XYZ file of C-alpha atoms in Angstrom:
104
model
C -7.060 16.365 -4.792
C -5.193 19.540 -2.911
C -1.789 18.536 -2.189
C -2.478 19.868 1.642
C -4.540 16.529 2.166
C -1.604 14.090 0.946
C -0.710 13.933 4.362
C 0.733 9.677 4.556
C 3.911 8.565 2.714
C 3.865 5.166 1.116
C 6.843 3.094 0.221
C 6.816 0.700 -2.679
C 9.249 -2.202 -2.678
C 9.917 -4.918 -5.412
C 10.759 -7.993 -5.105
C 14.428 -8.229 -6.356
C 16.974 -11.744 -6.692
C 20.497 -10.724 -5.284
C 23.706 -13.243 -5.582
C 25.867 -13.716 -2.057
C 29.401 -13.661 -2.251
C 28.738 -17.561 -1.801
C 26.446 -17.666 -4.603
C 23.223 -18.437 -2.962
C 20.380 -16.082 -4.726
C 18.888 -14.557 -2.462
C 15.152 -12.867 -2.513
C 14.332 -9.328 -0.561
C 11.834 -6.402 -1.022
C 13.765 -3.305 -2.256
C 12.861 0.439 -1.998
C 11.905 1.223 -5.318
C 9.394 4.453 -5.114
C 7.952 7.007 -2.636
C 4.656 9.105 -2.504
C 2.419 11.179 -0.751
C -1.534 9.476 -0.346
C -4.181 10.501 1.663
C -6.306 7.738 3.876
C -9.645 7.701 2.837
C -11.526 7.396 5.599
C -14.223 4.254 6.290
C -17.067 4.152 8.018
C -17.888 1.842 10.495
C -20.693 0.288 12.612
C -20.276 1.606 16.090
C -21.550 -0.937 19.021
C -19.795 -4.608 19.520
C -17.067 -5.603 17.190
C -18.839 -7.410 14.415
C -17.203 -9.054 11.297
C -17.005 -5.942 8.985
C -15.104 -3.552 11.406
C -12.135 -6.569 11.520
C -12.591 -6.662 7.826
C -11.880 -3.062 7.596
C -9.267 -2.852 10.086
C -7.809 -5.252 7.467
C -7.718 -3.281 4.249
C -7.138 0.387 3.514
C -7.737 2.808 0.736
C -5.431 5.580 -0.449
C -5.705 8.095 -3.026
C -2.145 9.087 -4.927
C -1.015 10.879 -7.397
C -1.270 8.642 -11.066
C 2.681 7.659 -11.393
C 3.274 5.502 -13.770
C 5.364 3.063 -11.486
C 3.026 1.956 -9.425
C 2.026 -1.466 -10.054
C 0.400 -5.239 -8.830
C 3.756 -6.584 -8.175
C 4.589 -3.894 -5.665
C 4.392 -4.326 -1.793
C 3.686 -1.088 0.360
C 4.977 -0.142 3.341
C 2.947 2.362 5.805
C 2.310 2.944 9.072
C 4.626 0.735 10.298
C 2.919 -2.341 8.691
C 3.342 -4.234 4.987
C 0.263 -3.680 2.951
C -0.265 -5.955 -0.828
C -1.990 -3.818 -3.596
C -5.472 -5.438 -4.008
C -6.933 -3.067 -6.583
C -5.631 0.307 -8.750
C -8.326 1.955 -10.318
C -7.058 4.886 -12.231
C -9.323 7.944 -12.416
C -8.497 11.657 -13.885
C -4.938 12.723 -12.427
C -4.881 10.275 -9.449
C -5.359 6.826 -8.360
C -7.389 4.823 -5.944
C -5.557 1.948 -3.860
C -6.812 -0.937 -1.924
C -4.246 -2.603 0.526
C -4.667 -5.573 2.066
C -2.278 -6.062 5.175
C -0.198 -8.800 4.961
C 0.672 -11.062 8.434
C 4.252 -10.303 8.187
């Protein structure tokens, strides 16, 4: 993967427990990580809108560079929209990622 194509920025937040002043615990998604990904493009049947192009408008994949803090328990933030890591699967020096967006 040329580093020319890693053209998207993803932002990983955890889920972290914080303590008010009034000591409520409160929970939030935290910044915890940035990369660089590139989209990976799907293909699609053109002609009327049919169940598998809403699936795919649904789901994206993105290659990244293998960190080793990427995780399932991570929440992604691109484009403007929340995305939940589906699937990692690791290969060479980078990794595959399926998000699913989440109705946030």
């Amino acid at each position: 993967m040329r580093a020319g194509l890693l053209k998207e920025t993803l932002i990983f937040e955890a889920l972290t427990k914080e303590k008010t002043p009034s000591g409520a615990i409160s929970k939030e998604y935290k910044e915890v990580f940035r990369c660089r990904a590139y989209r990976k493009k799907q293909s699609i049947v053109t002609g009327d809108e049919n169940a598998k192009e809403q699936f795919i408008g649904q789901m994206a994949v993105m290659l990244v560079r293998k960190y080793p803090q990427i995780s399932y328990n991570y929440r992604v933030k691109w484009a403007e929209c929340t995305w939940e890591i589906k699937m990692i699967e690791p290969r060479d020096n980078e990794l595959t990622l399926t998000l699913k967006k989440l109705n946030t």
